[in-house]
Short mmCIF file of C-alpha atoms and ligand atoms in Angstrom, two decimals:
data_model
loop_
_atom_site.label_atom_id
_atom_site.label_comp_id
_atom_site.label_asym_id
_atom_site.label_seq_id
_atom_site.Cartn_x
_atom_site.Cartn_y
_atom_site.Cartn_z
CA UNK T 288 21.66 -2.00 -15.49
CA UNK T 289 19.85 -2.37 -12.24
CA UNK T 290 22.31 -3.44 -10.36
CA UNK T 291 24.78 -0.31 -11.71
CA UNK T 292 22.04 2.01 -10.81
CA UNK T 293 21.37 0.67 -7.37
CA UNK T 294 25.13 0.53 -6.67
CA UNK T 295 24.85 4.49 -6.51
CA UNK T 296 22.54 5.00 -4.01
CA UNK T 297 25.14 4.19 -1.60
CA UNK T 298 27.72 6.56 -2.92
CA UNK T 299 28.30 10.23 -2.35
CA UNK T 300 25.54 12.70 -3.21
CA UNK T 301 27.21 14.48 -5.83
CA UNK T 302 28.29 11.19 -7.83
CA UNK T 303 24.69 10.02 -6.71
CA UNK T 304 22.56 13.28 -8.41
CA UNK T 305 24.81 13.26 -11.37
CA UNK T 306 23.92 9.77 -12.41
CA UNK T 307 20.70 10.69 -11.76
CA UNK T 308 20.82 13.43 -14.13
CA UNK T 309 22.46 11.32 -16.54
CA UNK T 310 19.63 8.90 -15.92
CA UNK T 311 16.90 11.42 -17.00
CA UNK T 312 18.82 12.27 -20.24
CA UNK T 313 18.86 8.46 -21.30
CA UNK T 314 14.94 8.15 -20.17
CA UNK T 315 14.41 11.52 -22.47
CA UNK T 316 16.26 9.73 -25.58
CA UNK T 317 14.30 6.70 -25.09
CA UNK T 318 10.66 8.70 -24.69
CA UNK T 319 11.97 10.27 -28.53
CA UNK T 320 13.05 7.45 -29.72
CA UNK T 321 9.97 5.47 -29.11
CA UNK T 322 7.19 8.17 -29.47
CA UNK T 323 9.18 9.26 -33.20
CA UNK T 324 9.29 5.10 -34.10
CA UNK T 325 5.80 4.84 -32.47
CA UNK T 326 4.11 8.07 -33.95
CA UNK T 327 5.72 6.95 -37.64
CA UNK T 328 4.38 3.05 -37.23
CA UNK T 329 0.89 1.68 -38.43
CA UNK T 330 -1.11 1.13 -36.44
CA UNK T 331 0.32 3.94 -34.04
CA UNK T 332 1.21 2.95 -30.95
CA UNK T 333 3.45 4.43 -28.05
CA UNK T 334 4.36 2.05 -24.69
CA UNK T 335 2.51 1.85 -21.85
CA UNK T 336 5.41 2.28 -19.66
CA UNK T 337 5.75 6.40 -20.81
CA UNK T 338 2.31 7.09 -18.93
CA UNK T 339 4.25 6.61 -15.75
CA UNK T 340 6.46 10.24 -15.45
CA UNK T 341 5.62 12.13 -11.85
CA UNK T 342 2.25 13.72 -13.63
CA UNK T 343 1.33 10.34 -14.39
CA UNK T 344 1.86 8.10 -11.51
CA UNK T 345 -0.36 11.00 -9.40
CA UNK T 346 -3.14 10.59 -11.89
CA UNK T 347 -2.31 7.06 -11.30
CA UNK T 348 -2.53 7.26 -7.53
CA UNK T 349 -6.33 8.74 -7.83
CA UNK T 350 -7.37 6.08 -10.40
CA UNK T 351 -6.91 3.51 -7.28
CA UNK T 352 -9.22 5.85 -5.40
CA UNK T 353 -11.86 5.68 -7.83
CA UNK T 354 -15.19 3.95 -7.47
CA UNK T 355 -15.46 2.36 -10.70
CA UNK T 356 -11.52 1.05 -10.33
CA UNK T 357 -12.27 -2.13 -8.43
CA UNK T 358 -8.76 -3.90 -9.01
CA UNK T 359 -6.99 -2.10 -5.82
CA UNK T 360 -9.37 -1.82 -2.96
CA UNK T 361 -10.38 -5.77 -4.03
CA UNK T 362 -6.54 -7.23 -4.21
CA UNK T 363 -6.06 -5.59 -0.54
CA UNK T 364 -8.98 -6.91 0.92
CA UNK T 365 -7.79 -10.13 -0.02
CA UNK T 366 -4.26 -9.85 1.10
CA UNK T 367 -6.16 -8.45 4.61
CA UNK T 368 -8.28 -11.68 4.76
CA UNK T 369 -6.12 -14.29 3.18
CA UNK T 370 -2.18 -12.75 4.73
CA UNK T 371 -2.10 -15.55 6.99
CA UNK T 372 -3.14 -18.36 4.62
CA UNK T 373 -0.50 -17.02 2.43
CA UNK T 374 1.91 -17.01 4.88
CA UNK T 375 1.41 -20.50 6.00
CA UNK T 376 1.58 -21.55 2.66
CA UNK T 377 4.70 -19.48 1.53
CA UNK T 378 6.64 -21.45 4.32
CA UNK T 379 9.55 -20.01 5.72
CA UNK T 380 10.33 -16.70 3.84
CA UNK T 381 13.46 -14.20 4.61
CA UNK T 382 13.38 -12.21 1.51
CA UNK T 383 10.35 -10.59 0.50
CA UNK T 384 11.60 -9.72 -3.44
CA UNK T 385 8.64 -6.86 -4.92
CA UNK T 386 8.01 -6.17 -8.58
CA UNK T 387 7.34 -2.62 -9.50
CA UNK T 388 6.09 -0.50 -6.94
CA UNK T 389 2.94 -1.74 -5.31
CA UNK T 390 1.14 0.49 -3.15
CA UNK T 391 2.43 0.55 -0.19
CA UNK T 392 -0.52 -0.43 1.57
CA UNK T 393 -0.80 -3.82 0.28
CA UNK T 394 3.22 -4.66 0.70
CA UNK T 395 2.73 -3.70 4.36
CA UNK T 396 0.25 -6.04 4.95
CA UNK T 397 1.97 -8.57 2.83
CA UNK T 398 5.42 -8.03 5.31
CA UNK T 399 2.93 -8.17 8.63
CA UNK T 400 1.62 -11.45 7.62
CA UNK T 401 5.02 -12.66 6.79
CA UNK T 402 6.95 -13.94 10.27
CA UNK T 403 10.91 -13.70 10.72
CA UNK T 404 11.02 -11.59 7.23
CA UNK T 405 14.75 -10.46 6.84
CA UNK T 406 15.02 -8.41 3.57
CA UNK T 407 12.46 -6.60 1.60
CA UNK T 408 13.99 -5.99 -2.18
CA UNK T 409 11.68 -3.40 -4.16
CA UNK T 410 12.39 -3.62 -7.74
CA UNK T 411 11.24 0.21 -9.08
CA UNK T 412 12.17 2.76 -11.80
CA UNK T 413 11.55 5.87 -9.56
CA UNK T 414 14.25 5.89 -7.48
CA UNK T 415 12.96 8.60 -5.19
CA UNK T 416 9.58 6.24 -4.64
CA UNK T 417 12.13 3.89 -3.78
CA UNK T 418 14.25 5.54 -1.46
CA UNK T 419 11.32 6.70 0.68
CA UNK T 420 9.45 3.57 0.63
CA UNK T 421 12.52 1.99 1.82
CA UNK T 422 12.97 4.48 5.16
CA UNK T 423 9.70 4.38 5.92
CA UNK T 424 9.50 0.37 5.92
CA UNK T 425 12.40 0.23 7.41
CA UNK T 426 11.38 2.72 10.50
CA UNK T 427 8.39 0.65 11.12
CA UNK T 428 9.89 -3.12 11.45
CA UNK T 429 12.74 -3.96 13.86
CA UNK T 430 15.46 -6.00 12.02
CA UNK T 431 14.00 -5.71 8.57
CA UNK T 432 16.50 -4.50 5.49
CA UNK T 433 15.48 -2.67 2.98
CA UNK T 434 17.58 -3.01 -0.08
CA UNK T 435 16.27 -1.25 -3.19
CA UNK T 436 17.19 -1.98 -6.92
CA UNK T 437 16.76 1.28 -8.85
CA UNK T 438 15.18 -0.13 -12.67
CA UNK T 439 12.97 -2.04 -15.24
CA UNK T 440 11.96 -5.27 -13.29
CA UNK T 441 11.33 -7.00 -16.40
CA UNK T 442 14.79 -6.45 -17.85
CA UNK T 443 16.39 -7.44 -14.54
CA UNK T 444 18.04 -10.43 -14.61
CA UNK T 445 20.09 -10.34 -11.59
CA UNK T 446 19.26 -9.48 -7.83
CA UNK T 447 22.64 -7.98 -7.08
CA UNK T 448 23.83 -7.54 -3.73
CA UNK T 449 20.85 -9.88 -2.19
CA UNK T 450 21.75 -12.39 0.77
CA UNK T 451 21.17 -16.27 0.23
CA UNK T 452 17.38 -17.30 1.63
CA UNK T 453 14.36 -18.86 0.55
CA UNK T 454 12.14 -16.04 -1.70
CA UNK T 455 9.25 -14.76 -1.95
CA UNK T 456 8.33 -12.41 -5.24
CA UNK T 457 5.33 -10.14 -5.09
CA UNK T 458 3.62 -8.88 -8.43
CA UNK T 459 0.55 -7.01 -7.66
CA UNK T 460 -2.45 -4.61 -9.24
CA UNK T 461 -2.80 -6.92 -12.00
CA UNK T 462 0.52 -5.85 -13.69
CA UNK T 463 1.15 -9.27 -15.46
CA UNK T 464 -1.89 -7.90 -17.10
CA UNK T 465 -0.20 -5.33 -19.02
CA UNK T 466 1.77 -7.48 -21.01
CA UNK T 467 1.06 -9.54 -23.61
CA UNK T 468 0.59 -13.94 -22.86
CA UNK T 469 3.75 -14.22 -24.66
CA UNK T 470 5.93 -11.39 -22.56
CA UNK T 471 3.52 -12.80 -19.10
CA UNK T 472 5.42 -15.93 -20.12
CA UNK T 473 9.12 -14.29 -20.53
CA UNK T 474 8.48 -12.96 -17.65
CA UNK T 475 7.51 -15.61 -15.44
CA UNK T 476 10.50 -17.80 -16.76
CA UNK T 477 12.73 -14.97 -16.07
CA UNK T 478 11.55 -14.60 -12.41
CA UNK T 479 12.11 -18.21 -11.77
CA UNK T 480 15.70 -17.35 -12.38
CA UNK T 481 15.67 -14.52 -10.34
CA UNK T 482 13.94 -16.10 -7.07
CA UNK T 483 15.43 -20.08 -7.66
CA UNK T 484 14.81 -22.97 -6.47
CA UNK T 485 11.81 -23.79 -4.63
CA UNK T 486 10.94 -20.01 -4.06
CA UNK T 487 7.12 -19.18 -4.06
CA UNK T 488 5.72 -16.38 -6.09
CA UNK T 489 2.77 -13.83 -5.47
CA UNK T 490 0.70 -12.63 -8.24
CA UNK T 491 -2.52 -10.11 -8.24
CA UNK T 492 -4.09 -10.58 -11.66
CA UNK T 493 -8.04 -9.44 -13.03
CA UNK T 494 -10.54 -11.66 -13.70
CA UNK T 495 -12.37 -11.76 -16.72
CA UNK T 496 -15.78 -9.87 -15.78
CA UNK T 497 -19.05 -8.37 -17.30
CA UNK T 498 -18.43 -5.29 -19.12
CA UNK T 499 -20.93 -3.13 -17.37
CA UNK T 500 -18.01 -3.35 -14.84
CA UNK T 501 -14.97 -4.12 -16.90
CA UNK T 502 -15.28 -0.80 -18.82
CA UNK T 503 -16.16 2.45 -16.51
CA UNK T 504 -12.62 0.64 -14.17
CA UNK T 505 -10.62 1.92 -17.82
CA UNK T 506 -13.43 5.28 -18.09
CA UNK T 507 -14.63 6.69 -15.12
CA UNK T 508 -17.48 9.58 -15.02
CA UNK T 509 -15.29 11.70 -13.36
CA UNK T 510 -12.27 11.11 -16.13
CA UNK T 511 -9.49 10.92 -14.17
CA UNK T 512 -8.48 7.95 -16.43
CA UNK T 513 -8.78 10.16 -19.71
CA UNK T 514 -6.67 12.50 -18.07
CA UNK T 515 -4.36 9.89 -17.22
CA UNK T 516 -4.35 8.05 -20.61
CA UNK T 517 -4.22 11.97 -22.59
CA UNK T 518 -0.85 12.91 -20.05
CA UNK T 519 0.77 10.76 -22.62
CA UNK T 520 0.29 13.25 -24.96
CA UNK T 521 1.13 16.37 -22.24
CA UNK T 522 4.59 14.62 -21.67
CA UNK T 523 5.18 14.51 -25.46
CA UNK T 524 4.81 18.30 -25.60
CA UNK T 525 6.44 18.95 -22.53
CA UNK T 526 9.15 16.51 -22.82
CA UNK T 527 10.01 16.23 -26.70
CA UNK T 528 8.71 19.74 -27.95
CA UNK T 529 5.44 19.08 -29.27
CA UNK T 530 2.26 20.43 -30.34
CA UNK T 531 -0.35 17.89 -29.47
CA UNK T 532 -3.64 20.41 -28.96
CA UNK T 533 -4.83 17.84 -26.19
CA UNK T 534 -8.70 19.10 -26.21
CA UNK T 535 -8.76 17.29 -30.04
CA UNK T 536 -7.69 13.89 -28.68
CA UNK T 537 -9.72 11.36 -26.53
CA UNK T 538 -9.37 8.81 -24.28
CA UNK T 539 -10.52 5.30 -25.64
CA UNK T 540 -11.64 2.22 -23.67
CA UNK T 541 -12.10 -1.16 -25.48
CA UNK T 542 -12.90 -4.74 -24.82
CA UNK T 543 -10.79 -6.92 -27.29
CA UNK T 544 -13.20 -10.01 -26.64
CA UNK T 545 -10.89 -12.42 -28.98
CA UNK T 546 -8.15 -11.50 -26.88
CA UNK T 547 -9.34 -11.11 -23.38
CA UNK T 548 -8.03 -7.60 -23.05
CA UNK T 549 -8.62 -4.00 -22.42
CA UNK T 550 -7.09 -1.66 -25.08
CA UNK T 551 -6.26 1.68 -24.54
CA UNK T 552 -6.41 4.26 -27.35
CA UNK T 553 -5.92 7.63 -27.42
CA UNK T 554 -7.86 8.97 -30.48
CA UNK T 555 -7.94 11.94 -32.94
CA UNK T 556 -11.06 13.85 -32.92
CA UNK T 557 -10.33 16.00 -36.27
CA UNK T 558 -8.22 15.57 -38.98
CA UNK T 559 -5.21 17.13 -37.83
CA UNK T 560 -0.87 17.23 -37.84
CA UNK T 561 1.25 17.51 -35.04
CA UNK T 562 4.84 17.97 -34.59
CA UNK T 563 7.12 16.27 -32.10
CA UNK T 564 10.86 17.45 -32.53
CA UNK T 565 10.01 18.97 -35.45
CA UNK T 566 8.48 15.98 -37.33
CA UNK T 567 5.24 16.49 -39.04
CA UNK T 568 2.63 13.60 -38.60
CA UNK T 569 -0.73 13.59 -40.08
CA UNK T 570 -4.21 12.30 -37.95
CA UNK T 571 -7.44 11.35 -39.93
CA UNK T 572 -10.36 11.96 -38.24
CA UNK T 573 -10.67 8.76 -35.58
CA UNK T 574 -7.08 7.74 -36.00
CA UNK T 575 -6.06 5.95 -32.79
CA UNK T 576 -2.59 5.42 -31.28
CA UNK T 577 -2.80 2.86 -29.16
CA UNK T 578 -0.71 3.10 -25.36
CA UNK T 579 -1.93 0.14 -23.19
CA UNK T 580 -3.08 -3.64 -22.99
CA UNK T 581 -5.14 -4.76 -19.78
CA UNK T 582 -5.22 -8.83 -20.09
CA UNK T 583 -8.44 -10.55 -18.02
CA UNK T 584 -7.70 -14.24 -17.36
CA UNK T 585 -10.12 -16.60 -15.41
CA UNK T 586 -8.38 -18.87 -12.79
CA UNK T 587 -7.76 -21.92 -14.80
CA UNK T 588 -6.26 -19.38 -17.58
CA UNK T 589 -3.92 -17.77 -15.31
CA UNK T 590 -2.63 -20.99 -13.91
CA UNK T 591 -2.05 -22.78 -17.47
CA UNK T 592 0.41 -19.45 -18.19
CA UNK T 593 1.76 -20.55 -14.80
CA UNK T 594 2.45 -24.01 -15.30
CA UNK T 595 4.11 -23.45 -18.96
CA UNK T 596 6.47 -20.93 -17.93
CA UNK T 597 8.17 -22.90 -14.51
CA UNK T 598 5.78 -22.49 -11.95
CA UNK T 599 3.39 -24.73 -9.81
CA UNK T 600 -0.06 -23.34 -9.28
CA UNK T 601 -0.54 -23.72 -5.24
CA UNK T 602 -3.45 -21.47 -4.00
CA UNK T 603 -5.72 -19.19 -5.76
CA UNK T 604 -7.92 -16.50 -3.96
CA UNK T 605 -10.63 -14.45 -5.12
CA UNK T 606 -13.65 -12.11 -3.77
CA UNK T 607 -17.20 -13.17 -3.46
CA UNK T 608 -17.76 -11.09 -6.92
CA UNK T 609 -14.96 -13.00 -8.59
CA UNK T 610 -13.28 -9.28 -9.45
CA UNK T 611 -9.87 -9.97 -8.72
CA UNK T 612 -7.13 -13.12 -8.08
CA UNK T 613 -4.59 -13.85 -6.05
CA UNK T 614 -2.37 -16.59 -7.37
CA UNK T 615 0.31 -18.11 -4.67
CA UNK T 616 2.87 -20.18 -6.85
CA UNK T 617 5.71 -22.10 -6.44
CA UNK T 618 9.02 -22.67 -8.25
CA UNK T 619 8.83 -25.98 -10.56
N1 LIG N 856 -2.24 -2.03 -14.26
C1 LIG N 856 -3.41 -1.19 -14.47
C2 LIG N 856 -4.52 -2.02 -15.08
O1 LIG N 856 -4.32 -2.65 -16.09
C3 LIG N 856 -3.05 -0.02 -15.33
C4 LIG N 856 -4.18 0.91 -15.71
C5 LIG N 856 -5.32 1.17 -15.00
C6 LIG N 856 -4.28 1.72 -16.89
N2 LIG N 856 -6.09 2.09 -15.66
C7 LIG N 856 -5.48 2.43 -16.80
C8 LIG N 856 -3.45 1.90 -17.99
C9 LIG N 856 -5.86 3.31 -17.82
C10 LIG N 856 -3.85 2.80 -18.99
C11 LIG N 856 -5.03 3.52 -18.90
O2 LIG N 856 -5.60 -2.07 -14.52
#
């Protein structure tokens, strides 16, 4: 699919807003599809992924701002005081290959550090993020190419178009975090496919932490996150005709101790039924659907994960606070 999509970008613009079109109309019938399965399931849930629409990834965009969200400003003020460590031990890298779009803060100072860099790869769903990010890079460093792939980096199992050279794959804000051990571990495989042999591998992830600071980083006072985490709900009624009355829903933060994780909820505040394309679906009073999984790992957790699923722990960073970790790895 990715390598379709991205295939386009170089065509004519009426062939190239078409598929876009097109595009939309299959991400539509996939938002249905999962919110009507999702909605109709117990327990309720609805993926995380349908937060991100443009309303979302804003909201998004000021949740890195926040005080209480420590994960951003902490991962680049690592990659600012540990870019040329990593670069030394990345070794020779032409082709910097990102997963998802990272602000572009931190992949700038991740392509400074980086000497004799040929090709920058961004792997994104929002092909217009993509497309700017890419002149914008591009503008700034002599010789570097920027070759986007337009789609879902964890169902992309090919780098089309990509010229040979030793890799370098770059997952940041804690991502990994949002899926599960077992799809962490799919993933990782899948990447060591991707990048091959010997290719080193970049990963931000979030430290297990007190909650006093774990929890406001998924609630802030301000509640920007709520607002984020109840645009689920917007989208449905914008999106797939429904009736969700927002102000009777709330925003739900919770530490899943057994499993190391943040869950998201978004939770009825009355008993209540609401209709998405015409289906009828009953809330009780505190019925949750649940939209989002944060995974915490310490170090030595992280780098087990590693090791089972082809990669060789090299380097790990972290802040004086222990926040946040940077995990350099290498291709087993
Ligand atoms: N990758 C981010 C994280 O796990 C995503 C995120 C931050 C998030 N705040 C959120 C997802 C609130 C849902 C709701 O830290």
């Amino acid at each position: 699919m990715a390598s379709d999509i991205s295939s386009t970008l170089a065509e004519g613009r009426t062939s190239a807003s078409s598929a876009k079109s097109t595009r939309r109309e299959a991400e539509t019938a996939e938002f249905a599809q999962a919110v009507l399965a999702g909605l109709a399931r117990r327990p309720r849930s609805i993926p995380s992924r349908f937060l991100y629409d443009a309303v979302g990834s804003a909201l998004f965009e000021d949740i890195t701002r926040l005080k209480e969200y420590y994960p951003t400003r902490t991962e680049t003020a690592l990659l600012e005081t540990y870019g040329a460590a990593i670069a030394r031990l990345a070794g020779d890298v032409d082709i910097l290959v990102e997963f998802g779009s990272g602000s572009s803060r931190k992949t700038r100072l991740l392509i400074d550090a980086l000497d004799g860099l040929d090709t920058y790869i961004p792997i994104d769903v929002s092909e217009s993020f993509l497309t700017e990010a890419a002149r914008r890079l591009e503008a700034e460093h002599d010789g570097l190419t920027v070759k986007p792939l337009v789609g879902d980096f964890t169902r992309t199992r090919h780098l089309a178009g990509a010229p040979r050279g030793q890799k370098l794959g770059f997952f940041s804000g804690s991502t990994i975090g949002n899926l599960t051990h077992e799809e962490a571990r799919d993933f990782l495989v899948n990447a060591a496919h991707l990048l091959g042999r010997n290719s080193a591998f970049l990963i931000g992830v979030d430290l297990k932490k007190s909650l006093d600071i774990l929890l406001p980083a998924y609630d802030d006072d301000d509640g920007v996150t709520a607002s984020f985490s109840l645009n689920m709900l917007a989208r449905i009624n914008r999106e797939l005709d429904g009736d969700f009355d927002i102000g009777s829903f709330a925003h739900r933060a919770v530490y899943n101790d057994a499993k190391g994780r943040i869950e998201i909820y978004l939770e009825s505040l009355t008993e209540q039924t609401v209709q998405v394309r015409a289906r009828r679906f009953s809330f009780d009073k505190g019925e949750r659907i649940h939209t989002e999984n944060s995974h915490k790992y310490s170090v030595p957790e992280f780098q087990a994960l590693a090791s089972s699923s082809g990669w060789r722990p090299v380097e790990a960073w972290t802040d004086d606070d222990r926040l946040f970790s940077l995990h350099l790895l290498r291709c087993a």
